[in-house]
C-alpha positions as a Markdown table, in Angstrom:
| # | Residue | x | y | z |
|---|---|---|---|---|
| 1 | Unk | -1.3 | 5.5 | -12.0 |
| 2 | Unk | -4.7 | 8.1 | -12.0 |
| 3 | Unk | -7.5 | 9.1 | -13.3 |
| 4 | Unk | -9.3 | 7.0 | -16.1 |
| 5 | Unk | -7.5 | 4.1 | -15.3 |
| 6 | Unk | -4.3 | 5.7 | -16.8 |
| 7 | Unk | -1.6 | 3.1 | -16.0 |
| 8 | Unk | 2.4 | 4.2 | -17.2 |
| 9 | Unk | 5.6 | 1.8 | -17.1 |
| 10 | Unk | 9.0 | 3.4 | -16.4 |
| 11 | Unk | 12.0 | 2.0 | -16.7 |
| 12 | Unk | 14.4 | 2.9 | -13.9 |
| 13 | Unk | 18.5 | 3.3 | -14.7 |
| 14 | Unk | 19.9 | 2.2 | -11.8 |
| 15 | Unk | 24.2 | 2.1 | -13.1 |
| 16 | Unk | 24.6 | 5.2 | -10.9 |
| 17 | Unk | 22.7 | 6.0 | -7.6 |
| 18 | Unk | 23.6 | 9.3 | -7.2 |
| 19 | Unk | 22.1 | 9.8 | -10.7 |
| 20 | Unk | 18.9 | 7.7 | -11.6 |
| 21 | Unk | 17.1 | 7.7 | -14.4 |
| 22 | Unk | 13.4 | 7.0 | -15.6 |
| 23 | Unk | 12.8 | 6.0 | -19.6 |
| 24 | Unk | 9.2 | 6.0 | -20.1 |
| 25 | Unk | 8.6 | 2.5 | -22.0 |
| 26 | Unk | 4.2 | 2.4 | -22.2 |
| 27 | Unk | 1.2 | 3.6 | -21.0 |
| 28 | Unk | -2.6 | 2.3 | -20.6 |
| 29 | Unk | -5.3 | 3.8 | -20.7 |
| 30 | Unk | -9.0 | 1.5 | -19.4 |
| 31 | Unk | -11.1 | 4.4 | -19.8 |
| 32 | Unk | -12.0 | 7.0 | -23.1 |
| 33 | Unk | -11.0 | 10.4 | -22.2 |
| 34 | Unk | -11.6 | 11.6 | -25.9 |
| 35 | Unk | -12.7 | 10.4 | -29.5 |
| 36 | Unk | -9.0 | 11.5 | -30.8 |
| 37 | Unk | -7.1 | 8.6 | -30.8 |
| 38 | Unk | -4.0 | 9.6 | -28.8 |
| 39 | Unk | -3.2 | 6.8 | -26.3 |
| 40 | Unk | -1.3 | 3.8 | -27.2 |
| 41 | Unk | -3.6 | 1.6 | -26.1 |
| 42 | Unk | -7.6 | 1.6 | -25.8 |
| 43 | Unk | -10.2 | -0.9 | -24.5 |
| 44 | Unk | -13.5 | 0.6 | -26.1 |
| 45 | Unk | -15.6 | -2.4 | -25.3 |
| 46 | Unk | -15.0 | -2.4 | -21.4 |
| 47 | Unk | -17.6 | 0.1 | -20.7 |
| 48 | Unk | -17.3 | 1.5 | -17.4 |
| 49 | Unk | -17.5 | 4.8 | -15.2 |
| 50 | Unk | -15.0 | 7.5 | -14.1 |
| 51 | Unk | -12.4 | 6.2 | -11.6 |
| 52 | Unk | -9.3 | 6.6 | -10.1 |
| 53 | Unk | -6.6 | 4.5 | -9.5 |
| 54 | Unk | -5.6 | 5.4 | -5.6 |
| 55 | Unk | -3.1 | 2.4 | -4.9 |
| 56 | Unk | -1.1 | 0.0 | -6.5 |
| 57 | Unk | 1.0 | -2.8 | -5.8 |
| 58 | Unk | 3.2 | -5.5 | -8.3 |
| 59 | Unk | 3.6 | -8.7 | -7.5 |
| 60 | Unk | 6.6 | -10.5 | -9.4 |
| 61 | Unk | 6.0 | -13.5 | -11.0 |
| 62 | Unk | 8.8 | -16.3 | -12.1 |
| 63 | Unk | 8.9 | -14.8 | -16.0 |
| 64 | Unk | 11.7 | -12.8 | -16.6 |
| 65 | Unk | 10.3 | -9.1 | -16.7 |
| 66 | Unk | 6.4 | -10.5 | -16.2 |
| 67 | Unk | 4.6 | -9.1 | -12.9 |
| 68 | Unk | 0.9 | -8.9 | -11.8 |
| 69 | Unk | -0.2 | -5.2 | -11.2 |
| 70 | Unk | -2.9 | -4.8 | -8.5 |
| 71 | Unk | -4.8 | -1.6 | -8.5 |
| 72 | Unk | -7.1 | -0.3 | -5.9 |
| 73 | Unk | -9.8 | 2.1 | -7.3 |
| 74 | Unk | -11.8 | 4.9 | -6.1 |
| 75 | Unk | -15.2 | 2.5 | -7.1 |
| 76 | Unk | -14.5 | -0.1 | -4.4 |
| 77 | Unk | -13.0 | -2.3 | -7.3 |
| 78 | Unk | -9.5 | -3.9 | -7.7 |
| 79 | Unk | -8.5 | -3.6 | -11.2 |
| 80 | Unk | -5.4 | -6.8 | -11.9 |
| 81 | Unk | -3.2 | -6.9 | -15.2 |
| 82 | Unk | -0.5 | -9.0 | -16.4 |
| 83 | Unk | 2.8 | -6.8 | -17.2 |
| 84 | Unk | 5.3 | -7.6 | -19.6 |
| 85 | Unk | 7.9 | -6.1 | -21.9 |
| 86 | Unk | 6.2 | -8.1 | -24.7 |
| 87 | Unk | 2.5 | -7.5 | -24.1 |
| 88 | Unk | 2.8 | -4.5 | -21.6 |
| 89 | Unk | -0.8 | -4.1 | -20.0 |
| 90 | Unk | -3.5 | -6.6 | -20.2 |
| 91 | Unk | -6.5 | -6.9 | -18.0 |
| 92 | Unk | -7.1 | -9.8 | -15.8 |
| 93 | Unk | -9.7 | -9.6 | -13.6 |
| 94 | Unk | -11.8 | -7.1 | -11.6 |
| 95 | Unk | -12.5 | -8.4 | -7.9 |
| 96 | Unk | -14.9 | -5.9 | -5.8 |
| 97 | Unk | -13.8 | -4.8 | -2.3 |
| 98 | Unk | -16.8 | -2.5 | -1.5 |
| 99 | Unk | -18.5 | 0.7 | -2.5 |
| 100 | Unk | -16.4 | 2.8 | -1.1 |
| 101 | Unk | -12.8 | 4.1 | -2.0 |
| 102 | Unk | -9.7 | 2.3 | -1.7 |
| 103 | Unk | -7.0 | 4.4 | -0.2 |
| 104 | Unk | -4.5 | 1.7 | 0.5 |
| 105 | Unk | -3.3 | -1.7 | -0.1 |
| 106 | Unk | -0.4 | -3.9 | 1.0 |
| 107 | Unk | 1.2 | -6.9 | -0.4 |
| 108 | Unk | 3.3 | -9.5 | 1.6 |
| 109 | Unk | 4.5 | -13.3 | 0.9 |
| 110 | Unk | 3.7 | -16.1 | 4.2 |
| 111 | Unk | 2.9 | -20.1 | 2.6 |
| 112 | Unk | 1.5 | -17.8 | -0.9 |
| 113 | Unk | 0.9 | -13.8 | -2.1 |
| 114 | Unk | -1.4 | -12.1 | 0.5 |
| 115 | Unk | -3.0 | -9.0 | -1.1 |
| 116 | Unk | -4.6 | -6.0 | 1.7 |
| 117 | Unk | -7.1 | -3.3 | 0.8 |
| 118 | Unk | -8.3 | -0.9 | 3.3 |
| 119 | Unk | -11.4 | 1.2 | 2.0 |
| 120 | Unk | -12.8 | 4.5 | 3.4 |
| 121 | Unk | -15.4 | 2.6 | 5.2 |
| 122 | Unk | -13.0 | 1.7 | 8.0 |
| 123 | Unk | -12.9 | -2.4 | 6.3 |
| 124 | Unk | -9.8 | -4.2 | 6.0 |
| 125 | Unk | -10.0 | -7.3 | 3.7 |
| 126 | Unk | -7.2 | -10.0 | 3.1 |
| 127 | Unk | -7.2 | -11.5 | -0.4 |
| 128 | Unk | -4.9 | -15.2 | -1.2 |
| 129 | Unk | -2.9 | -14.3 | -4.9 |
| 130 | Unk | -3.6 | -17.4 | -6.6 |
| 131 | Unk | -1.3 | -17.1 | -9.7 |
| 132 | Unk | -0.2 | -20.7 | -10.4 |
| 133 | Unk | -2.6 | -22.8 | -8.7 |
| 134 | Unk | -4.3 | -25.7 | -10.7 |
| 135 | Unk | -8.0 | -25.2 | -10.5 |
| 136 | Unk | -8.5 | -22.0 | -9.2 |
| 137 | Unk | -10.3 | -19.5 | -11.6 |
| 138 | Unk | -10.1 | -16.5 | -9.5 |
| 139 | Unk | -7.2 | -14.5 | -8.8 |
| 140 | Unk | -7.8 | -13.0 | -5.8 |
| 141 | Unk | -9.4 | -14.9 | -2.9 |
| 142 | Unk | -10.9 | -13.4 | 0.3 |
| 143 | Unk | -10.2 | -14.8 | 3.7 |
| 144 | Unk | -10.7 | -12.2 | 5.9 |
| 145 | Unk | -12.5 | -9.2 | 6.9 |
| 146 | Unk | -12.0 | -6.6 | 9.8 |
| 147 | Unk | -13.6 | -3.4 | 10.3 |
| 148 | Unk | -10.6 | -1.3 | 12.0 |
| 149 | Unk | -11.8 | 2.0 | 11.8 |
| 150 | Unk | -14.7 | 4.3 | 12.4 |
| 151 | Unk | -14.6 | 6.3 | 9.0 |
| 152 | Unk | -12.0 | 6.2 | 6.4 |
| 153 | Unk | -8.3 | 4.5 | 6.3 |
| 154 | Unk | -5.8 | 6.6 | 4.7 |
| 155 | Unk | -2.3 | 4.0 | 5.0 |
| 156 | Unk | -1.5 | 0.5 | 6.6 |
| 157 | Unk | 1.6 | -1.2 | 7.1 |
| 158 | Unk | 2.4 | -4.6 | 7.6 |
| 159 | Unk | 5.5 | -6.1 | 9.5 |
| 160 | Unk | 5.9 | -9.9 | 8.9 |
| 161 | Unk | 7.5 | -12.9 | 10.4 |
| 162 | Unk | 8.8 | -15.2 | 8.2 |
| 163 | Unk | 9.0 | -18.4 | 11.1 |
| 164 | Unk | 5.9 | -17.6 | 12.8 |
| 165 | Unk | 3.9 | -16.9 | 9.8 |
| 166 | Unk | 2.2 | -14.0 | 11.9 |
| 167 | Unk | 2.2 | -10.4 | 10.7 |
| 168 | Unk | 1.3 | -7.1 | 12.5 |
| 169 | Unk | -0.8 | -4.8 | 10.6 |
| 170 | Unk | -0.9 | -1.1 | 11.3 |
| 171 | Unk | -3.6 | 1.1 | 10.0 |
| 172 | Unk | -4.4 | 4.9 | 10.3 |
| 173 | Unk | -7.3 | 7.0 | 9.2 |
| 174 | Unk | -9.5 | 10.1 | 9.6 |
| 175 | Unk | -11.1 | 9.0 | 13.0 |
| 176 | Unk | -7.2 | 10.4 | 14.6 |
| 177 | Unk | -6.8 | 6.4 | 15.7 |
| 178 | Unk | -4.3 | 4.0 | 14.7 |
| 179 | Unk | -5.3 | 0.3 | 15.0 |
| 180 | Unk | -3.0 | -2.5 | 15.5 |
| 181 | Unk | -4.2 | -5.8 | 14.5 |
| 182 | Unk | -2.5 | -8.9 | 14.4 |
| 183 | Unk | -3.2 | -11.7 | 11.1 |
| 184 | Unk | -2.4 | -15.0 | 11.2 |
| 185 | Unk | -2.1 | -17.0 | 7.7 |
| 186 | Unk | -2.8 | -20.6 | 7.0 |
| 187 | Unk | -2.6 | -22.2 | 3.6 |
| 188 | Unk | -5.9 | -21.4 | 2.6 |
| 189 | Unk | -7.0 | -18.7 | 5.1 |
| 190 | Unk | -6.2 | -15.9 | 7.3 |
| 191 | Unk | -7.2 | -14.7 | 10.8 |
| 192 | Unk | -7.3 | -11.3 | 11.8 |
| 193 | Unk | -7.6 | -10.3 | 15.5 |
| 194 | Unk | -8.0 | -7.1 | 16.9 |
| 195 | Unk | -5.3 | -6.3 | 19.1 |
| 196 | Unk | -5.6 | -2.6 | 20.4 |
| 197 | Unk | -6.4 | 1.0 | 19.4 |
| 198 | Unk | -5.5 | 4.3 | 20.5 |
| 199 | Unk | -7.0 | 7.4 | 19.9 |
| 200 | Unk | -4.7 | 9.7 | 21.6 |
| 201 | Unk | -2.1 | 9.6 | 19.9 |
| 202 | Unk | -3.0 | 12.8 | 16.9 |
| 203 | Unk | -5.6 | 15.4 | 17.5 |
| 204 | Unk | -5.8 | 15.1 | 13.5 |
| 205 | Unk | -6.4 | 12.8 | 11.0 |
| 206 | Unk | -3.4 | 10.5 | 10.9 |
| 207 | Unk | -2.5 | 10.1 | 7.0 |
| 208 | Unk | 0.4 | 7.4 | 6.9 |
| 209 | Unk | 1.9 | 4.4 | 9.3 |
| 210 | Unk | 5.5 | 2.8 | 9.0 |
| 211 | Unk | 5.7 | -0.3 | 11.2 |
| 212 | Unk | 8.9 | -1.9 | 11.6 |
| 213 | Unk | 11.5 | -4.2 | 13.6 |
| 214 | Unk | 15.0 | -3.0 | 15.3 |
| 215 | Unk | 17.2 | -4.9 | 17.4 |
| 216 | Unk | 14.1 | -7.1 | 18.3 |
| 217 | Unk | 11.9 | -4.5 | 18.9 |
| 218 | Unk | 9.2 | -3.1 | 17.1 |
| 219 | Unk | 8.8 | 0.5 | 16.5 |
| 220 | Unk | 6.1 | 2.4 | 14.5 |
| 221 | Unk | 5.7 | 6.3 | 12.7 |
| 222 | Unk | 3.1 | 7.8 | 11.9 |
| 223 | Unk | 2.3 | 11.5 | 10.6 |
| 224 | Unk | -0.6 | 13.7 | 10.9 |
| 225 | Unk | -2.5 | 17.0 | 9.3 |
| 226 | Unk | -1.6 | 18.3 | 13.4 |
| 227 | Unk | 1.6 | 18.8 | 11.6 |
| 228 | Unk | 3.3 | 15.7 | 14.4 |
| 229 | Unk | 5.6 | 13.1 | 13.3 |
| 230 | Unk | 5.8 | 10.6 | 16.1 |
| 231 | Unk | 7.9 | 7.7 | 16.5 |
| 232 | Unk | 6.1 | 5.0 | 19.1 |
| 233 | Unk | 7.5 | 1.4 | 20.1 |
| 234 | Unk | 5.0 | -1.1 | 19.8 |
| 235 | Unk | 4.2 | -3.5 | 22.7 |
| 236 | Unk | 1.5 | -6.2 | 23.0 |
| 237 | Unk | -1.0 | -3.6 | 24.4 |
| 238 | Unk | -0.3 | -0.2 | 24.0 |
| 239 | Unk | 2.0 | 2.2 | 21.7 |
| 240 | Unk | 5.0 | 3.6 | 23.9 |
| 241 | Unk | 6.0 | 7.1 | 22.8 |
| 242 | Unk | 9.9 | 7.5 | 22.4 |
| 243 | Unk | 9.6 | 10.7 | 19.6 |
| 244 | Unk | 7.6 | 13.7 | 19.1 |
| 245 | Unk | 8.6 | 16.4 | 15.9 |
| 246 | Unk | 7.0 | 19.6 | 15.0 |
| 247 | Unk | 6.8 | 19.3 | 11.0 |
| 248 | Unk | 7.0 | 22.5 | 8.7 |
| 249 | Unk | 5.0 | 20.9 | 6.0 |
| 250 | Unk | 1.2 | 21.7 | 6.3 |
| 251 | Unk | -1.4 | 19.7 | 4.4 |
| 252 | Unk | 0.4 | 16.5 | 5.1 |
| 253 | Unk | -0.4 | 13.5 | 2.6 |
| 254 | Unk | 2.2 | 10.9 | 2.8 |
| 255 | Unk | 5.6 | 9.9 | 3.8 |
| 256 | Unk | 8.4 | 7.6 | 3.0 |
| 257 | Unk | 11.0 | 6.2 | 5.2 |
| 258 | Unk | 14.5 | 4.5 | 5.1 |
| 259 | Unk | 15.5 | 2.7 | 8.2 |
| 260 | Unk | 19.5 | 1.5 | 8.2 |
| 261 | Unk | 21.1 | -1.1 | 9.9 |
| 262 | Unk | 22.2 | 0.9 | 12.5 |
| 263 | Unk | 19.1 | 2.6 | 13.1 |
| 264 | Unk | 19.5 | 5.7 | 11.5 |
| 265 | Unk | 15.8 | 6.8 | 10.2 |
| 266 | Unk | 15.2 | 9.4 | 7.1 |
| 267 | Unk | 11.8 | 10.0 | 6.6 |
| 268 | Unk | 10.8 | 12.0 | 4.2 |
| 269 | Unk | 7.3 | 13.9 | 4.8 |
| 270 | Unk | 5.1 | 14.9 | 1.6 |
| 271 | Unk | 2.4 | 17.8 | 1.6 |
| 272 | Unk | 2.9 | 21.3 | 0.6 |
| 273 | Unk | 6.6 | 20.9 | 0.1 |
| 274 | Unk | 8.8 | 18.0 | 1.3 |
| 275 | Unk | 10.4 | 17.7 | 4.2 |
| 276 | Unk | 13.5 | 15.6 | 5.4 |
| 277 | Unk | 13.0 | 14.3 | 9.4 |
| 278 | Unk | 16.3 | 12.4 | 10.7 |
| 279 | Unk | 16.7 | 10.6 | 14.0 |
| 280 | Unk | 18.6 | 7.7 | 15.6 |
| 281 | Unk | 16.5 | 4.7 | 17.5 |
């Protein structure tokens, strides 16, 4: 996804791991770039503004090779299409979040599909997928709202239980604080309470969040433009540093990470260059 609402669909070969391969299968373009004709597909009468497409998130639905693609846009919008191998791209709806950009988004699965979007006005908001049920005419509902963070959110992370129907949602942004709120989901609406903050913990603007669980514990990392990759355990009121690395990346943007089942962590650290951080919990 980027600019102009350019969408692409890849194909991913997955007979060897140690050799994967991506077939390019379709692309969409939402907005004109040019009069030349050199896109496969074009909606002319949606007329609308220069955006980008920041985050994205596909929801699976129970048609073989069908799946609803959420994208969060730099207008404040999310942009929703229905993907399949037969129609590829078509629009479905366009639910507004704010004014401001949307940096991140989130999706996880309690009694339905819960859709998160966190905006560079520091706002959280919860949104109910409503994909197969009888009388509802929008796709996306909202049922909750929390302002997390002073300025803008750059990543959150959600860790969910399954019995409890209660997930932990992590969230980092440009104000240097991660916030650690707790949401509670009911059939037809969602709770979020604030649980703590802390501001310490970076003397830069934090740019991603991993929350997860190990061994009954629950452990989060997080990376910063100060160039520190910190690992934390997560308690009811505070985060508990276990971890501290100096990164060689500068400029950092994002990071990925792999946890195994016997707590060996990869993460791998993007900016100007990637970097490879391994440790043991």
């Amino acid at each position: 996804a980027g600019g102009r609402g350019l969408l692409k669909a890849w194909q991913v070969n997955k007979s060897c791991l140690l050799n994967l391969s991506f077939i390019f299968e379709y692309y969409f373009l939402l907005a004109e770039v040019s009069a030349k004709p050199i896109h496969k597909q074009k909606h002319k009468h949606l007329q609308i503004d220069d955006f980008r497409i920041t985050t994205i998130n596909i929801l699976s639905t129970k048609l073989e090779n069908n799946c609803v693609v959420f994208c969060g846009c730099s207008d404040g919008l999310i942009r929703s299409y229905h993907f399949s191998s037969d129609t590829f791209f078509t629009p479905v709806s366009t639910t507004k979040h704010s004014d401001r950009c949307l940096l991140s988004s989130c999706l996880f699965t309690s009694t339905q599909p819960i859709l998160l979007t966190a905006a560079t006005d520091g706002s959280i908001i919860s949104w109910n997928i409503c994909i197969e049920q009888s009388g509802q005419s929008d796709l996306l509902v909202k049922t909750a709202v929390i302002h997390s963070h002073q300025s803008g959110i750059n990543t959150i992370s959600v860790l969910f239980d399954p019995f409890l129907k209660i997930a932990t949602l992590s969230s980092v942004g440009d104000d240097n604080s991660i916030c650690i709120n707790t949401l509670y989901s009911h059939d037809t609406s969602t709770q979020i309470c604030h649980k703590f903050t802390n501001t310490t913990t970076h003397t830069s603007s934090i740019m991603s969040v991993k929350i997860f669980e190990f061994k009954s514990n629950t452990f989060l990392i997080s990376v910063s433009r100060d160039e520190r990759l910190k690992l934390f355990r997560v308690t009811e009121t505070e985060l508990k540093l276990k971890l501290t690395r100096i990164l060689d990346v500068t400029n950092i943007s994002d990071m990925s990470c792999v946890i195994s089942d016997t707590g060996a962590v990869r993460v791998f650290v993007l900016g100007e260059g990637l970097q490879l951080v391994h440790f043991v919990l």
